[in-house]
């Protein structure tokens, strides 16, 4: 699959490297394009089937606005972003980032996932957290199926993937960020995951 990863920080480079090693063609979108596989945002999106928004949550809409509705079209957009305040809680707003993106770009098929864990766990779910859970939210069932396949490529077992429903359910996982950072402070460690056991 042709994948545009917007943002070349911890999440973008970690997901990009793993997806490349699984045979996907990854182009990075960056504010500082250098050519080869690191283009500007619009250039990376142009030849991709799926877009990953690995940029700060507060900047996702701005980056997508610059790319534009025409270029995004009906591509699948995987949003792992979180909105972090200076106090390292999350600054969730209204219906959440993914919900606002979906409303702003109604043709684009937005799926929220991977936002409830540290970037290292995203590609290594079972090493330290055997009962790993990843939540998926999105209105387009086919797009969620594609993202679920990618999660499998990242190492997620099907039993650990919980489809919460439509994109509005993403706000619930975005709001779990405050809990995530409270646990980081309590444990002094980021190698854990929120898991649903029943
Ligand atoms: N780190 C984690 O463990 C983790 C876990 C769950 C969710 N998330 C979320 O995933 C997203 C990426 O996190 P990260 O840890 O990879 O962050 P990061 O290491 O700070 O990297 C973010 C990247 O986004 C781009 N960027 C930064 N400021 C930007 C701006 N104002 N406008 C457009 N692009 C900008 C930069 O790439 P370029 O310089 O190439 O443009 C930067 O390297 C965030 O929303 C974060 O909350 C992170």
Tab-separated table of C-alpha atoms and ligand atoms in Angstrom:
chain	number	residue	atom	x	y	z
A	1	UNK	CA	0.000	0.000	0.000
A	2	UNK	CA	1.200	3.577	-0.666
A	3	UNK	CA	1.224	5.429	2.649
A	4	UNK	CA	1.925	9.103	3.412
A	5	UNK	CA	3.158	9.663	6.952
A	6	UNK	CA	2.838	13.347	7.848
A	7	UNK	CA	5.372	14.274	10.526
A	8	UNK	CA	8.824	12.785	10.980
A	9	UNK	CA	8.997	12.672	14.778
A	10	UNK	CA	8.763	9.663	17.086
A	11	UNK	CA	5.390	8.344	15.916
A	12	UNK	CA	5.919	9.088	12.227
A	13	UNK	CA	9.388	7.575	11.990
A	14	UNK	CA	8.476	4.544	14.123
A	15	UNK	CA	5.298	3.716	12.187
A	16	UNK	CA	6.959	4.531	8.868
A	17	UNK	CA	9.916	2.242	9.513
A	18	UNK	CA	7.739	-0.672	10.590
A	19	UNK	CA	5.297	-0.278	7.700
A	20	UNK	CA	8.215	-0.092	5.254
A	21	UNK	CA	9.653	-3.291	6.716
A	22	UNK	CA	6.253	-4.920	6.110
A	23	UNK	CA	6.428	-4.097	2.409
A	24	UNK	CA	4.464	-0.847	2.256
A	25	UNK	CA	5.766	2.152	0.301
A	26	UNK	CA	6.031	5.020	2.763
A	27	UNK	CA	6.528	8.654	1.790
A	28	UNK	CA	7.021	11.139	4.600
A	29	UNK	CA	5.417	14.564	4.568
A	30	UNK	CA	7.485	17.166	6.375
A	31	UNK	CA	7.772	20.920	6.910
A	32	UNK	CA	11.401	20.475	5.860
A	33	UNK	CA	11.322	18.280	2.749
A	34	UNK	CA	14.671	16.964	1.571
A	35	UNK	CA	13.579	15.034	-1.500
A	36	UNK	CA	13.685	11.246	-1.988
A	37	UNK	CA	11.155	9.859	0.511
A	38	UNK	CA	10.755	13.119	2.484
A	39	UNK	CA	8.472	15.483	0.583
A	40	UNK	CA	6.251	18.377	1.525
A	41	UNK	CA	2.865	17.364	2.932
A	42	UNK	CA	0.966	17.745	-0.295
A	43	UNK	CA	3.602	15.890	-2.325
A	44	UNK	CA	3.546	12.936	0.054
A	45	UNK	CA	-0.246	12.747	0.002
A	46	UNK	CA	-0.483	13.005	-3.791
A	47	UNK	CA	0.687	9.452	-4.506
A	48	UNK	CA	-0.694	7.746	-1.403
A	49	UNK	CA	-3.770	5.646	-0.693
A	50	UNK	CA	-3.631	6.222	3.053
A	51	UNK	CA	-2.467	9.203	5.126
A	52	UNK	CA	-1.172	9.069	8.712
A	53	UNK	CA	-1.335	12.333	10.681
A	54	UNK	CA	1.671	11.948	13.004
A	55	UNK	CA	1.779	15.643	13.896
A	56	UNK	CA	0.728	17.447	17.095
A	57	UNK	CA	-3.029	17.158	17.591
A	58	UNK	CA	-3.452	20.932	17.586
A	59	UNK	CA	-1.810	21.147	14.152
A	60	UNK	CA	-3.654	18.319	12.370
A	61	UNK	CA	-6.445	20.468	10.931
A	62	UNK	CA	-4.035	23.182	9.820
A	63	UNK	CA	-1.799	20.682	8.013
A	64	UNK	CA	-4.810	19.079	6.310
A	65	UNK	CA	-6.265	22.473	5.365
A	66	UNK	CA	-3.007	23.289	3.570
A	67	UNK	CA	-3.155	19.985	1.691
A	68	UNK	CA	-6.759	20.644	0.795
A	69	UNK	CA	-9.966	18.720	0.226
A	70	UNK	CA	-9.190	18.017	-3.435
A	71	UNK	CA	-5.874	16.305	-2.682
A	72	UNK	CA	-7.256	14.354	0.279
A	73	UNK	CA	-10.323	13.191	-1.622
A	74	UNK	CA	-11.651	9.869	-0.342
A	75	UNK	CA	-8.300	8.603	0.931
A	76	UNK	CA	-8.172	6.792	4.246
A	77	UNK	CA	-6.766	8.981	7.018
A	78	UNK	CA	-5.342	7.230	10.083
A	79	UNK	CA	-5.148	9.730	12.939
A	80	UNK	CA	-3.000	8.679	15.920
A	81	UNK	CA	-2.704	12.249	17.199
A	82	UNK	CA	-3.197	13.564	20.692
A	83	UNK	CA	-3.481	17.156	21.834
A	84	UNK	CA	-0.985	17.743	24.601
A	85	UNK	CA	-1.045	20.722	26.929
A	86	UNK	CA	2.139	22.038	28.567
A	87	UNK	CA	1.151	20.174	31.739
A	88	UNK	CA	1.129	16.892	29.787
A	89	UNK	CA	-2.543	16.284	30.186
A	90	UNK	CA	-4.568	16.306	26.988
A	91	UNK	CA	-6.325	19.375	25.791
A	92	UNK	CA	-9.310	17.635	24.257
A	93	UNK	CA	-11.725	20.036	22.660
A	94	UNK	CA	-15.334	19.569	21.670
A	95	UNK	CA	-15.892	16.410	19.664
A	96	UNK	CA	-12.181	15.686	19.422
A	97	UNK	CA	-9.626	16.103	16.653
A	98	UNK	CA	-10.676	13.132	14.510
A	99	UNK	CA	-14.342	14.110	14.637
A	100	UNK	CA	-13.526	17.643	13.560
A	101	UNK	CA	-11.309	16.372	10.735
A	102	UNK	CA	-14.127	14.118	9.518
A	103	UNK	CA	-16.611	16.995	9.547
A	104	UNK	CA	-14.166	19.335	7.775
A	105	UNK	CA	-13.306	16.702	5.126
A	106	UNK	CA	-16.506	14.676	4.671
A	107	UNK	CA	-15.178	12.651	1.713
A	108	UNK	CA	-12.011	11.568	3.519
A	109	UNK	CA	-12.375	8.337	5.471
A	110	UNK	CA	-11.020	9.137	8.925
A	111	UNK	CA	-10.039	6.359	11.326
A	112	UNK	CA	-8.720	7.053	14.827
A	113	UNK	CA	-6.363	4.483	16.341
A	114	UNK	CA	-3.096	4.074	18.262
A	115	UNK	CA	-3.560	7.306	20.258
A	116	UNK	CA	-3.851	5.621	23.674
A	117	UNK	CA	-0.282	4.319	23.996
A	118	UNK	CA	3.361	5.270	23.740
A	119	UNK	CA	4.886	5.149	20.247
A	120	UNK	CA	7.096	2.170	21.125
A	121	UNK	CA	4.022	0.097	22.053
A	122	UNK	CA	2.352	0.974	18.723
A	123	UNK	CA	4.751	-1.374	16.911
A	124	UNK	CA	5.536	-3.745	19.777
A	125	UNK	CA	2.203	-4.445	21.452
A	126	UNK	CA	2.891	-7.834	22.929
A	127	UNK	CA	6.458	-7.536	24.203
A	128	UNK	CA	5.633	-5.828	27.475
A	129	UNK	CA	1.837	-5.830	27.533
A	130	UNK	CA	0.448	-9.292	26.751
A	131	UNK	CA	-3.177	-8.165	27.022
A	132	UNK	CA	-2.786	-5.276	24.621
A	133	UNK	CA	-5.827	-3.348	23.410
A	134	UNK	CA	-5.982	-0.865	20.559
A	135	UNK	CA	-9.180	1.085	19.884
A	136	UNK	CA	-10.440	1.910	16.391
A	137	UNK	CA	-13.061	4.548	15.558
A	138	UNK	CA	-14.394	5.551	12.159
A	139	UNK	CA	-17.540	5.927	10.085
A	140	UNK	CA	-16.322	3.973	7.045
A	141	UNK	CA	-16.340	0.224	7.666
A	142	UNK	CA	-14.066	-0.560	4.703
A	143	UNK	CA	-11.513	2.024	5.848
A	144	UNK	CA	-11.520	0.486	9.330
A	145	UNK	CA	-10.898	-2.877	7.703
A	146	UNK	CA	-7.820	-1.489	5.926
A	147	UNK	CA	-6.531	0.089	9.145
A	148	UNK	CA	-7.155	-3.158	11.025
A	149	UNK	CA	-4.979	-4.892	8.430
A	150	UNK	CA	-2.228	-2.334	9.013
A	151	UNK	CA	-2.506	-2.880	12.764
A	152	UNK	CA	-1.888	-6.554	12.062
A	153	UNK	CA	1.245	-5.548	10.130
A	154	UNK	CA	2.365	-3.578	13.199
A	155	UNK	CA	2.000	-6.694	15.367
A	156	UNK	CA	-1.496	-6.309	16.804
A	157	UNK	CA	-3.447	-9.547	17.212
A	158	UNK	CA	-7.065	-9.386	16.013
A	159	UNK	CA	-8.201	-10.190	19.549
A	160	UNK	CA	-6.617	-6.967	20.819
A	161	UNK	CA	-8.438	-4.675	18.397
A	162	UNK	CA	-11.707	-3.149	19.611
A	163	UNK	CA	-13.859	-1.317	17.068
A	164	UNK	CA	-15.642	1.328	19.131
A	165	UNK	CA	-17.939	2.415	16.309
A	166	UNK	CA	-18.247	5.718	14.440
A	167	UNK	CA	-15.742	8.553	14.386
A	168	UNK	CA	-17.502	10.357	17.245
A	169	UNK	CA	-16.291	7.582	19.569
A	170	UNK	CA	-12.731	8.813	18.933
A	171	UNK	CA	-13.384	11.651	21.383
A	172	UNK	CA	-13.554	9.084	24.173
A	173	UNK	CA	-10.076	7.737	23.427
A	174	UNK	CA	-8.727	11.249	22.933
A	175	UNK	CA	-10.005	12.120	26.399
A	176	UNK	CA	-8.208	9.088	27.859
A	177	UNK	CA	-4.968	11.019	27.372
A	178	UNK	CA	-5.228	12.594	30.827
A	179	UNK	CA	-5.455	9.095	32.335
A	180	UNK	CA	-2.496	7.983	30.218
A	181	UNK	CA	-0.266	10.760	31.537
A	182	UNK	CA	-1.420	10.252	35.122
A	183	UNK	CA	-0.288	6.608	34.785
A	184	UNK	CA	3.051	7.693	33.265
A	185	UNK	CA	3.643	9.932	36.273
A	186	UNK	CA	2.605	7.222	38.739
A	187	UNK	CA	4.717	4.455	37.171
A	188	UNK	CA	7.574	6.617	35.937
A	189	UNK	CA	7.434	4.533	32.778
A	190	UNK	CA	5.759	4.650	29.356
A	191	UNK	CA	5.957	0.918	28.584
A	192	UNK	CA	2.399	0.020	29.480
A	193	UNK	CA	-0.888	-0.058	27.672
A	194	UNK	CA	-4.525	0.430	28.501
A	195	UNK	CA	-6.196	-2.955	28.072
A	196	UNK	CA	-9.763	-4.170	28.295
A	197	UNK	CA	-10.082	-7.483	30.124
A	198	UNK	CA	-13.327	-9.333	30.517
B	1	LIG	N1	5.018	10.025	21.258
B	1	LIG	C1	4.063	9.162	21.620
B	1	LIG	O1	4.346	8.169	22.328
B	1	LIG	C2	2.645	9.369	21.150
B	1	LIG	C3	1.683	8.450	21.541
B	1	LIG	C4	0.355	8.580	21.086
B	1	LIG	C5	0.033	9.669	20.277
B	1	LIG	N2	0.983	10.555	19.937
B	1	LIG	C6	0.599	11.670	19.069
B	1	LIG	O2	1.148	11.448	17.770
B	1	LIG	C7	1.485	12.696	17.178
B	1	LIG	C8	2.979	12.710	16.871
B	1	LIG	O3	3.668	12.552	18.110
B	1	LIG	P1	5.254	12.451	18.162
B	1	LIG	O4	5.582	11.913	19.486
B	1	LIG	O5	5.775	11.812	16.947
B	1	LIG	O6	5.658	13.989	18.130
B	1	LIG	P2	7.065	14.566	17.740
B	1	LIG	O7	8.141	13.586	18.010
B	1	LIG	O8	7.136	15.917	18.367
B	1	LIG	O9	6.946	14.719	16.145
B	1	LIG	C9	5.883	15.426	15.575
B	1	LIG	C10	6.288	15.793	14.153
B	1	LIG	O10	5.244	16.573	13.599
B	1	LIG	C11	5.789	17.613	12.807
B	1	LIG	N3	5.361	18.890	13.385
B	1	LIG	C12	5.724	19.438	14.570
B	1	LIG	N4	5.128	20.627	14.755
B	1	LIG	C13	4.352	20.821	13.658
B	1	LIG	C14	3.496	21.878	13.256
B	1	LIG	N5	3.312	22.983	14.012
B	1	LIG	N6	2.878	21.765	12.067
B	1	LIG	C15	3.065	20.676	11.275
B	1	LIG	N7	3.875	19.644	11.614
B	1	LIG	C16	4.501	19.733	12.781
B	1	LIG	C17	7.306	17.485	12.846
B	1	LIG	O11	7.742	16.782	11.682
B	1	LIG	P3	8.467	17.631	10.526
B	1	LIG	O12	9.520	18.451	11.216
B	1	LIG	O13	9.035	16.605	9.623
B	1	LIG	O14	7.435	18.489	9.880
B	1	LIG	C18	7.543	16.631	14.083
B	1	LIG	O15	8.700	15.858	13.974
B	1	LIG	C19	1.067	13.763	18.178
B	1	LIG	O16	-0.242	14.186	17.910
B	1	LIG	C20	1.125	13.020	19.488
B	1	LIG	O17	0.311	13.609	20.485
B	1	LIG	C21	2.270	10.445	20.351
